[in-house]
Short mmCIF file of C-alpha atoms in Angstrom, two decimals:
data_model
loop_
_atom_site.label_atom_id
_atom_site.label_comp_id
_atom_site.label_asym_id
_atom_site.label_seq_id
_atom_site.Cartn_x
_atom_site.Cartn_y
_atom_site.Cartn_z
CA UNK A 1 -7.92 -55.55 60.47
CA UNK A 2 -9.10 -52.16 62.56
CA UNK A 3 -7.61 -50.48 59.96
CA UNK A 4 -9.42 -51.73 57.23
CA UNK A 5 -12.65 -50.91 59.10
CA UNK A 6 -11.57 -47.58 59.99
CA UNK A 7 -11.05 -46.79 56.28
CA UNK A 8 -14.23 -48.48 54.81
CA UNK A 9 -16.02 -46.67 57.97
CA UNK A 10 -14.32 -43.40 56.70
CA UNK A 11 -15.40 -44.03 53.10
CA UNK A 12 -18.79 -44.61 54.33
CA UNK A 13 -19.46 -41.52 56.11
CA UNK A 14 -17.89 -39.68 53.23
CA UNK A 15 -20.15 -41.20 50.83
CA UNK A 16 -22.71 -40.12 52.96
CA UNK A 17 -21.55 -36.40 52.94
CA UNK A 18 -21.55 -36.42 48.99
CA UNK A 19 -24.76 -37.50 49.24
CA UNK A 20 -26.45 -35.38 51.38
CA UNK A 21 -24.93 -32.45 49.80
CA UNK A 22 -26.41 -33.62 45.93
CA UNK A 23 -29.81 -33.92 47.70
CA UNK A 24 -29.54 -30.65 49.40
CA UNK A 25 -28.66 -29.27 46.09
CA UNK A 26 -31.33 -30.81 43.72
CA UNK A 27 -34.39 -31.47 45.96
CA UNK A 28 -35.68 -27.77 45.95
CA UNK A 29 -35.19 -27.92 42.05
CA UNK A 30 -36.80 -31.13 41.89
CA UNK A 31 -39.69 -29.89 44.59
CA UNK A 32 -40.59 -26.68 42.38
CA UNK A 33 -40.49 -28.78 39.14
CA UNK A 34 -43.01 -31.38 41.26
CA UNK A 35 -45.34 -28.44 41.76
CA UNK A 36 -44.86 -26.60 38.82
CA UNK A 37 -45.35 -30.25 36.98
CA UNK A 38 -48.88 -30.68 39.64
CA UNK A 39 -50.19 -26.80 38.71
CA UNK A 40 -49.81 -27.22 34.90
CA UNK A 41 -52.88 -26.98 33.12
CA UNK A 42 -54.60 -24.86 36.17
CA UNK A 43 -55.56 -22.12 33.18
CA UNK A 44 -57.21 -24.70 31.40
CA UNK A 45 -59.05 -26.20 33.89
CA UNK A 46 -60.11 -22.31 34.57
CA UNK A 47 -61.40 -22.03 31.33
CA UNK A 48 -63.59 -25.49 31.55
CA UNK A 49 -64.98 -24.20 34.42
CA UNK A 50 -66.04 -20.84 33.78
CA UNK A 51 -67.69 -23.05 30.92
CA UNK A 52 -69.20 -25.20 33.34
CA UNK A 53 -70.55 -22.47 35.31
CA UNK A 54 -71.77 -20.65 32.56
CA UNK A 55 -73.85 -23.65 31.58
CA UNK A 56 -75.61 -24.00 34.94
CA UNK A 57 -76.11 -20.40 34.74
CA UNK A 58 -78.16 -20.73 31.36
CA UNK A 59 -79.47 -24.03 32.14
CA UNK A 60 -81.18 -22.02 35.27
CA UNK A 61 -82.04 -19.01 33.18
CA UNK A 62 -83.92 -20.52 30.15
CA UNK A 63 -86.40 -23.26 29.27
CA UNK A 64 -85.36 -26.63 27.86
CA UNK A 65 -85.61 -26.57 24.27
CA UNK A 66 -86.03 -22.84 23.58
CA UNK A 67 -84.23 -20.76 21.70
CA UNK A 68 -83.08 -19.23 24.50
CA UNK A 69 -81.51 -21.95 25.71
CA UNK A 70 -79.67 -22.93 22.53
CA UNK A 71 -78.36 -19.17 21.62
CA UNK A 72 -77.47 -19.28 25.59
CA UNK A 73 -75.23 -22.45 25.25
CA UNK A 74 -73.65 -20.51 21.83
CA UNK A 75 -73.11 -17.48 23.62
CA UNK A 76 -70.89 -18.93 26.00
CA UNK A 77 -68.71 -20.76 23.37
CA UNK A 78 -68.63 -17.32 21.32
CA UNK A 79 -66.67 -16.23 23.94
CA UNK A 80 -63.86 -18.09 23.63
CA UNK A 81 -63.63 -17.26 19.95
CA UNK A 82 -64.16 -13.54 20.92
CA UNK A 83 -61.54 -13.01 23.55
CA UNK A 84 -59.22 -16.21 22.61
CA UNK A 85 -57.04 -14.48 20.42
CA UNK A 86 -56.78 -11.49 22.93
CA UNK A 87 -55.03 -13.45 25.74
CA UNK A 88 -53.57 -16.55 23.64
CA UNK A 89 -52.04 -14.65 20.41
CA UNK A 90 -48.23 -15.39 19.74
CA UNK A 91 -47.63 -11.70 18.99
CA UNK A 92 -46.76 -9.21 22.11
CA UNK A 93 -46.30 -5.19 21.51
CA UNK A 94 -43.45 -5.26 19.26
CA UNK A 95 -45.03 -6.94 16.57
CA UNK A 96 -48.78 -5.65 16.95
CA UNK A 97 -51.81 -6.94 14.34
CA UNK A 98 -54.68 -5.74 12.78
CA UNK A 99 -58.07 -7.52 13.01
CA UNK A 100 -61.25 -7.01 11.98
CA UNK A 101 -64.83 -7.94 12.67
CA UNK A 102 -67.29 -8.68 11.41
CA UNK A 103 -64.76 -10.54 9.16
CA UNK A 104 -64.35 -12.64 12.58
CA UNK A 105 -67.33 -12.81 14.74
CA UNK A 106 -67.84 -10.49 17.55
CA UNK A 107 -71.23 -10.67 19.01
CA UNK A 108 -71.18 -9.50 22.05
CA UNK A 109 -72.95 -5.94 23.73
CA UNK A 110 -75.18 -4.89 20.91
CA UNK A 111 -72.79 -5.21 18.50
CA UNK A 112 -73.69 -2.89 15.94
CA UNK A 113 -74.62 -3.86 12.42
CA UNK A 114 -73.77 -1.19 11.22
CA UNK A 115 -70.50 -1.14 12.11
CA UNK A 116 -66.62 -2.39 10.99
CA UNK A 117 -64.88 -2.99 14.14
CA UNK A 118 -61.07 -2.81 13.65
CA UNK A 119 -58.49 -3.41 16.82
CA UNK A 120 -54.50 -2.86 16.29
CA UNK A 121 -52.86 -4.61 19.45
CA UNK A 122 -51.26 -5.60 21.48
CA UNK A 123 -49.83 -2.53 22.32
CA UNK A 124 -48.04 -0.84 25.79
CA UNK A 125 -46.83 2.03 26.80
CA UNK A 126 -43.30 1.14 26.82
CA UNK A 127 -43.51 1.47 22.66
CA UNK A 128 -44.32 4.45 20.52
CA UNK A 129 -46.65 3.22 17.60
CA UNK A 130 -47.44 5.10 13.93
CA UNK A 131 -51.09 3.90 12.76
CA UNK A 132 -51.31 4.93 8.99
CA UNK A 133 -53.78 4.89 5.96
CA UNK A 134 -55.82 6.61 3.49
CA UNK A 135 -59.06 7.83 4.23
CA UNK A 136 -62.02 6.63 3.16
CA UNK A 137 -66.17 8.39 2.78
CA UNK A 138 -67.61 6.03 5.29
CA UNK A 139 -70.40 8.27 7.67
CA UNK A 140 -67.61 8.44 10.63
CA UNK A 141 -65.28 6.49 12.59
CA UNK A 142 -64.33 6.29 16.90
CA UNK A 143 -61.00 5.62 17.96
CA UNK A 144 -60.91 4.10 21.71
CA UNK A 145 -58.16 3.07 23.86
CA UNK A 146 -59.15 -0.19 25.47
CA UNK A 147 -57.34 -2.30 28.13
CA UNK A 148 -58.97 -5.64 28.35
CA UNK A 149 -57.99 -7.74 31.64
CA UNK A 150 -59.25 -10.82 33.33
CA UNK A 151 -62.07 -8.33 35.28
CA UNK A 152 -63.35 -6.91 31.90
CA UNK A 153 -62.53 -3.43 29.82
CA UNK A 154 -60.80 -0.35 30.89
CA UNK A 155 -60.82 2.74 28.37
CA UNK A 156 -58.61 5.60 28.30
CA UNK A 157 -58.25 8.28 25.29
CA UNK A 158 -60.53 8.46 22.63
CA UNK A 159 -60.69 10.82 19.21
CA UNK A 160 -63.37 10.89 16.68
CA UNK A 161 -62.67 11.37 12.71
CA UNK A 162 -64.25 15.10 12.93
CA UNK A 163 -61.31 15.82 14.86
CA UNK A 164 -58.29 13.87 12.71
CA UNK A 165 -55.87 15.77 10.51
CA UNK A 166 -55.28 14.11 7.19
CA UNK A 167 -52.52 15.53 4.80
CA UNK A 168 -53.12 17.22 1.12
CA UNK A 169 -53.72 13.86 -0.06
CA UNK A 170 -56.27 12.40 2.17
CA UNK A 171 -53.47 10.13 4.19
CA UNK A 172 -53.60 10.11 8.39
CA UNK A 173 -51.24 9.11 11.07
CA UNK A 174 -52.05 8.43 14.55
CA UNK A 175 -49.30 8.20 17.19
CA UNK A 176 -49.73 6.22 20.21
CA UNK A 177 -47.48 6.62 23.11
CA UNK A 178 -46.96 7.28 26.82
CA UNK A 179 -45.69 11.34 25.86
CA UNK A 180 -46.90 12.84 22.74
CA UNK A 181 -42.94 14.03 22.39
CA UNK A 182 -43.98 15.56 18.72
CA UNK A 183 -46.83 17.62 19.94
CA UNK A 184 -48.50 15.70 16.96
CA UNK A 185 -52.16 16.78 16.53
CA UNK A 186 -53.45 12.97 16.17
CA UNK A 187 -52.29 11.47 19.37
CA UNK A 188 -53.55 8.83 21.78
CA UNK A 189 -51.95 8.57 24.66
CA UNK A 190 -51.49 4.78 26.36
CA UNK A 191 -52.21 4.15 29.63
CA UNK A 192 -49.29 2.53 32.28
CA UNK A 193 -50.99 -0.50 32.94
CA UNK A 194 -51.81 -3.69 32.76
CA UNK A 195 -53.45 -6.47 30.55
CA UNK A 196 -54.21 -6.39 26.87
CA UNK A 197 -53.28 -2.69 25.07
CA UNK A 198 -55.32 -2.36 22.40
CA UNK A 199 -56.55 0.65 19.91
CA UNK A 200 -60.51 -0.34 18.75
CA UNK A 201 -61.23 2.02 15.75
CA UNK A 202 -65.47 1.78 15.08
CA UNK A 203 -66.01 2.67 11.60
CA UNK A 204 -70.05 3.27 11.09
CA UNK A 205 -71.36 2.59 7.57
CA UNK A 206 -74.32 3.62 6.71
CA UNK A 207 -74.68 2.55 3.40
CA UNK A 208 -73.09 -0.73 3.42
CA UNK A 209 -72.75 -1.06 -0.38
CA UNK A 210 -71.48 2.00 -1.51
CA UNK A 211 -68.95 3.35 1.81
CA UNK A 212 -65.77 2.77 1.28
CA UNK A 213 -63.59 2.06 4.71
CA UNK A 214 -59.85 4.23 5.01
CA UNK A 215 -57.05 1.79 4.82
CA UNK A 216 -54.83 0.96 8.38
CA UNK A 217 -51.74 -0.64 9.23
CA UNK A 218 -49.17 0.07 12.26
CA UNK A 219 -45.56 0.11 12.65
CA UNK A 220 -43.62 0.14 15.96
CA UNK A 221 -41.55 3.27 15.93
CA UNK A 222 -37.67 3.87 17.69
CA UNK A 223 -36.73 -0.23 16.94
CA UNK A 224 -33.05 -1.09 15.94
CA UNK A 225 -33.74 -1.33 12.43
CA UNK A 226 -31.07 -4.23 12.31
CA UNK A 227 -33.43 -6.48 14.87
CA UNK A 228 -36.08 -7.67 13.86
CA UNK A 229 -39.04 -7.40 15.94
CA UNK A 230 -40.45 -10.91 16.46
CA UNK A 231 -43.04 -12.68 18.58
CA UNK A 232 -42.18 -15.28 21.76
CA UNK A 233 -44.21 -18.80 21.16
CA UNK A 234 -46.62 -19.80 23.67
CA UNK A 235 -45.51 -21.91 26.31
CA UNK A 236 -46.54 -23.49 29.27
CA UNK A 237 -45.60 -19.92 31.61
CA UNK A 238 -47.34 -17.90 29.62
CA UNK A 239 -50.43 -19.92 28.72
CA UNK A 240 -51.40 -20.89 32.54
CA UNK A 241 -51.74 -17.31 33.44
CA UNK A 242 -53.53 -15.96 30.19
CA UNK A 243 -55.79 -18.67 30.47
CA UNK A 244 -56.77 -17.85 33.97
CA UNK A 245 -57.08 -14.48 32.95
CA UNK A 246 -59.56 -16.14 29.69
CA UNK A 247 -61.67 -17.91 32.35
CA UNK A 248 -62.17 -15.25 34.48
CA UNK A 249 -63.61 -12.94 31.81
CA UNK A 250 -66.03 -15.70 30.74
CA UNK A 251 -66.82 -16.18 34.31
CA UNK A 252 -67.47 -12.28 34.66
CA UNK A 253 -69.19 -11.42 31.26
CA UNK A 254 -71.53 -14.62 31.04
CA UNK A 255 -74.12 -12.82 32.82
CA UNK A 256 -73.94 -9.24 31.83
CA UNK A 257 -75.80 -8.17 29.31
CA UNK A 258 -78.72 -10.83 29.65
CA UNK A 259 -79.19 -9.40 33.22
CA UNK A 260 -79.00 -5.38 31.33
CA UNK A 261 -81.66 -6.21 29.24
CA UNK A 262 -83.36 -8.47 32.06
CA UNK A 263 -83.86 -5.13 33.75
CA UNK A 264 -84.65 -2.84 31.16
CA UNK A 265 -88.55 -1.47 31.10
CA UNK A 266 -90.17 -3.99 28.95
CA UNK A 267 -91.93 -2.51 25.73
CA UNK A 268 -91.17 0.73 26.98
CA UNK A 269 -87.69 2.81 25.80
CA UNK A 270 -85.55 5.41 28.61
CA UNK A 271 -84.20 8.80 27.39
CA UNK A 272 -80.93 8.30 26.11
CA UNK A 273 -78.12 8.79 28.10
CA UNK A 274 -74.18 8.99 26.79
CA UNK A 275 -71.93 6.08 27.42
CA UNK A 276 -69.54 5.44 30.37
CA UNK A 277 -65.85 5.08 29.99
CA UNK A 278 -64.72 2.08 31.54
CA UNK A 279 -66.22 -0.94 31.89
CA UNK A 280 -69.22 -1.28 29.69
CA UNK A 281 -66.40 -0.44 26.47
CA UNK A 282 -69.00 2.16 24.74
CA UNK A 283 -67.67 5.40 23.36
CA UNK A 284 -68.51 8.84 25.48
CA UNK A 285 -70.24 10.51 22.76
CA UNK A 286 -72.84 7.98 21.95
CA UNK A 287 -75.79 8.18 23.50
CA UNK A 288 -77.73 5.14 24.15
CA UNK A 289 -80.83 3.60 25.85
CA UNK A 290 -81.90 -0.16 25.86
CA UNK A 291 -85.52 -1.79 26.41
CA UNK A 292 -86.89 -5.48 26.74
CA UNK A 293 -89.48 -5.94 24.36
CA UNK A 294 -92.31 -8.56 24.75
CA UNK A 295 -94.59 -9.39 21.76
CA UNK A 296 -97.00 -12.37 20.80
CA UNK A 297 -97.39 -13.25 17.30
CA UNK A 298 -100.52 -11.61 17.23
CA UNK A 299 -99.13 -8.44 18.27
CA UNK A 300 -96.93 -5.62 17.40
CA UNK A 301 -94.85 -3.10 18.94
CA UNK A 302 -94.47 0.39 17.46
CA UNK A 303 -91.32 2.56 18.09
CA UNK A 304 -91.64 6.02 17.23
CA UNK A 305 -88.41 8.18 17.44
CA UNK A 306 -88.11 11.70 16.82
CA UNK A 307 -85.42 12.38 14.03
CA UNK A 308 -82.49 13.81 15.62
CA UNK A 309 -79.29 16.49 14.61
CA UNK A 310 -77.10 13.82 15.24
CA UNK A 311 -73.81 12.14 12.98
CA UNK A 312 -75.38 9.21 12.71
CA UNK A 313 -78.05 6.82 14.77
CA UNK A 314 -79.80 3.40 14.55
CA UNK A 315 -82.16 1.07 16.13
CA UNK A 316 -81.33 -2.81 16.49
CA UNK A 317 -82.55 -5.77 18.52
CA UNK A 318 -80.66 -8.66 19.97
CA UNK A 319 -81.56 -11.83 21.80
CA UNK A 320 -81.65 -12.12 25.64
CA UNK A 321 -77.92 -12.28 25.85
CA UNK A 322 -77.26 -9.29 24.10
CA UNK A 323 -76.29 -10.45 20.58
CA UNK A 324 -77.43 -8.79 16.79
CA UNK A 325 -79.34 -10.68 15.35
CA UNK A 326 -78.97 -12.53 11.86
CA UNK A 327 -78.97 -8.95 10.07
CA UNK A 328 -77.49 -10.28 7.12
CA UNK A 329 -80.48 -11.91 5.82
CA UNK A 330 -83.13 -10.49 8.23
CA UNK A 331 -84.75 -6.95 8.68
CA UNK A 332 -83.35 -6.46 12.80
CA UNK A 333 -81.49 -3.01 12.35
CA UNK A 334 -81.81 0.42 10.62
CA UNK A 335 -79.81 3.66 10.62
CA UNK A 336 -81.06 6.99 10.05
CA UNK A 337 -80.43 6.41 6.13
CA UNK A 338 -82.14 3.61 5.74
CA UNK A 339 -85.02 3.66 7.16
CA UNK A 340 -87.98 5.58 6.23
CA UNK A 341 -88.73 9.02 7.66
CA UNK A 342 -92.20 10.12 7.89
CA UNK A 343 -93.01 13.90 7.19
CA UNK A 344 -93.85 14.69 10.70
CA UNK A 345 -89.96 14.16 11.04
CA UNK A 346 -90.54 10.52 12.67
CA UNK A 347 -88.47 7.08 12.00
CA UNK A 348 -91.35 4.58 12.74
CA UNK A 349 -90.48 1.22 13.85
CA UNK A 350 -92.75 -1.60 14.08
CA UNK A 351 -91.54 -4.68 16.15
CA UNK A 352 -93.54 -8.36 14.66
CA UNK A 353 -93.49 -11.48 13.75
CA UNK A 354 -94.75 -11.58 10.70
CA UNK A 355 -93.99 -9.08 7.92
CA UNK A 356 -96.25 -6.10 8.63
CA UNK A 357 -95.88 -4.82 5.02
CA UNK A 358 -94.38 -1.05 6.23
CA UNK A 359 -90.70 0.40 5.56
CA UNK A 360 -89.56 -0.04 9.07
CA UNK A 361 -89.88 -3.40 10.15
CA UNK A 362 -88.55 -5.43 12.38
CA UNK A 363 -88.59 -8.64 12.51
CA UNK A 364 -88.63 -10.85 15.54
CA UNK A 365 -87.11 -13.71 13.54
CA UNK A 366 -89.04 -16.24 16.01
CA UNK A 367 -87.95 -13.95 19.47
CA UNK A 368 -90.23 -13.14 21.59
CA UNK A 369 -88.58 -11.68 23.81
CA UNK A 370 -85.35 -9.61 23.34
CA UNK A 371 -83.60 -6.14 23.26
CA UNK A 372 -83.64 -3.37 21.51
CA UNK A 373 -80.95 -0.75 21.47
CA UNK A 374 -80.99 2.86 20.29
CA UNK A 375 -77.82 5.02 19.35
CA UNK A 376 -77.36 8.46 18.83
CA UNK A 377 -73.45 9.51 17.82
CA UNK A 378 -72.76 12.49 18.73
CA UNK A 379 -75.77 14.63 19.18
CA UNK A 380 -75.97 18.32 18.56
CA UNK A 381 -79.06 19.21 20.37
CA UNK A 382 -81.21 17.46 23.27
CA UNK A 383 -82.58 14.34 22.45
CA UNK A 384 -86.80 12.88 22.73
CA UNK A 385 -87.37 10.03 24.63
CA UNK A 386 -88.86 7.47 22.02
CA UNK A 387 -92.71 6.97 22.11
CA UNK A 388 -93.58 2.79 22.23
CA UNK A 389 -96.83 1.18 22.22
CA UNK A 390 -97.88 -2.72 22.23
CA UNK A 391 -101.02 -3.29 19.69
CA UNK A 392 -102.84 -5.27 18.12
CA UNK A 393 -101.14 -6.56 14.97
CA UNK A 394 -104.66 -6.58 13.13
CA UNK A 395 -105.20 -2.66 14.34
CA UNK A 396 -101.51 -1.57 13.01
CA UNK A 397 -102.98 0.40 10.35
CA UNK A 398 -105.06 2.74 13.23
CA UNK A 399 -101.89 4.01 14.56
CA UNK A 400 -99.50 4.37 11.38
CA UNK A 401 -100.22 8.54 9.43
CA UNK A 402 -102.74 7.75 6.58
CA UNK A 403 -100.01 8.36 3.96
CA UNK A 404 -97.41 5.73 5.26
CA UNK A 405 -95.89 3.74 2.31
CA UNK A 406 -96.97 -0.11 1.88
CA UNK A 407 -93.81 -2.52 1.03
CA UNK A 408 -94.43 -4.98 -1.61
CA UNK A 409 -92.84 -8.82 -1.27
CA UNK A 410 -90.54 -8.64 -3.79
CA UNK A 411 -89.81 -5.09 -2.38
CA UNK A 412 -88.89 -6.71 0.53
CA UNK A 413 -86.97 -9.43 -1.16
CA UNK A 414 -84.51 -6.62 -2.89
CA UNK A 415 -84.09 -5.19 0.78
CA UNK A 416 -82.76 -8.08 1.92
CA UNK A 417 -80.55 -9.38 -1.12
CA UNK A 418 -78.88 -5.68 -0.90
CA UNK A 419 -78.17 -6.39 2.81
CA UNK A 420 -76.33 -9.44 2.20
CA UNK A 421 -74.73 -8.38 -0.45
CA UNK A 422 -73.52 -5.42 2.22
CA UNK A 423 -72.84 -7.54 4.90
CA UNK A 424 -70.17 -9.80 2.86
CA UNK A 425 -68.70 -6.60 1.67
CA UNK A 426 -67.93 -5.56 5.04
CA UNK A 427 -66.27 -9.01 5.63
CA UNK A 428 -64.42 -8.84 2.13
CA UNK A 429 -63.01 -5.28 2.50
CA UNK A 430 -60.59 -5.87 -0.75
CA UNK A 431 -63.38 -5.39 -2.43
CA UNK A 432 -63.87 -1.75 -2.12
CA UNK A 433 -60.48 -1.82 -4.17
CA UNK A 434 -63.08 -2.42 -7.15
CA UNK A 435 -64.89 0.92 -5.85
CA UNK A 436 -64.47 4.21 -6.78
#
């Protein structure tokens, strides 16, 4: 009997040792998976939290029932539309793609009504890229490398269309990489830093209905031709850190342009200055200025801008969130080819709630307060500070030259028809193939 008890005791002890060994081996993995499971979805929660904080800010800044509040809510939701593709794309630096605005919505930071924004990305300094196409006839193009991360925008190398070297048939190639190994004239250096690297191309189109954009494509160089480059489907290990970044960029940018407009002078335009590289995302040869307009229905704001020796200039309105107003069916912007120039070489713009019957009417589209933004691309001379006057709408004519023309309702309707046609043409670039 004692022998049986001893054997049973040994078997019991051995069983405990085996169980203990299994627990020791499996428990860390179980605990790790449990921790991961507990934290899964923190990125999604971060985005929801950022939107909730944005809503609180919007409600603290705006009046109930106002245009300002409605557009603030929309502005917050549009940040997902604008940046979700940057953070959540299946594509990686081996499979870059091309996107464009205004084909997709990019209402942010005084988005330019005259510009087509094309983005090539993601790109990385680990690889070499060839961006190529055929020349069009748009007024001017800028090329700028961006690095978009959770804390904002970083910019690095730039190029302008007047420096681009074309072949005899109007073709072009731009190479991107950490080093210019072949000493190519069209080269942009990719920085070694984190975030989503992108090449942003701005085509500045003065004649919306006739100018033709350049074609655009991208390929990754130096890859094994026998192995296809493929994307990786989004999984939870990728989702949470990316969503955390998306939440942070929403939270960090919800106030930026509103505060810029609120801090700008009311009905007084500062001297335009060159854009700073880095956080604002502006192009370094673009000179800009911002003011806040405040105007009642019985008032008008007269803005006088001296014509400058530049490759391109424009003026535009925005809401208090820095979004361009509807430029397809309202006169909320003019470039230097669209605007009427008086004999004294001055562009005179009239900002008002109702049509004053002048060529350069800036329609407030129901906004009594908002932003005004001016651009001067690559000025060749010192700029003149725009002059601004708040006047009674009924007294407006006394502030205009005697020969300043009058615009009829029929002429206005045709101008707006042509704008909408031009906007749809920019949204649908395939249409360009039919235009010789």
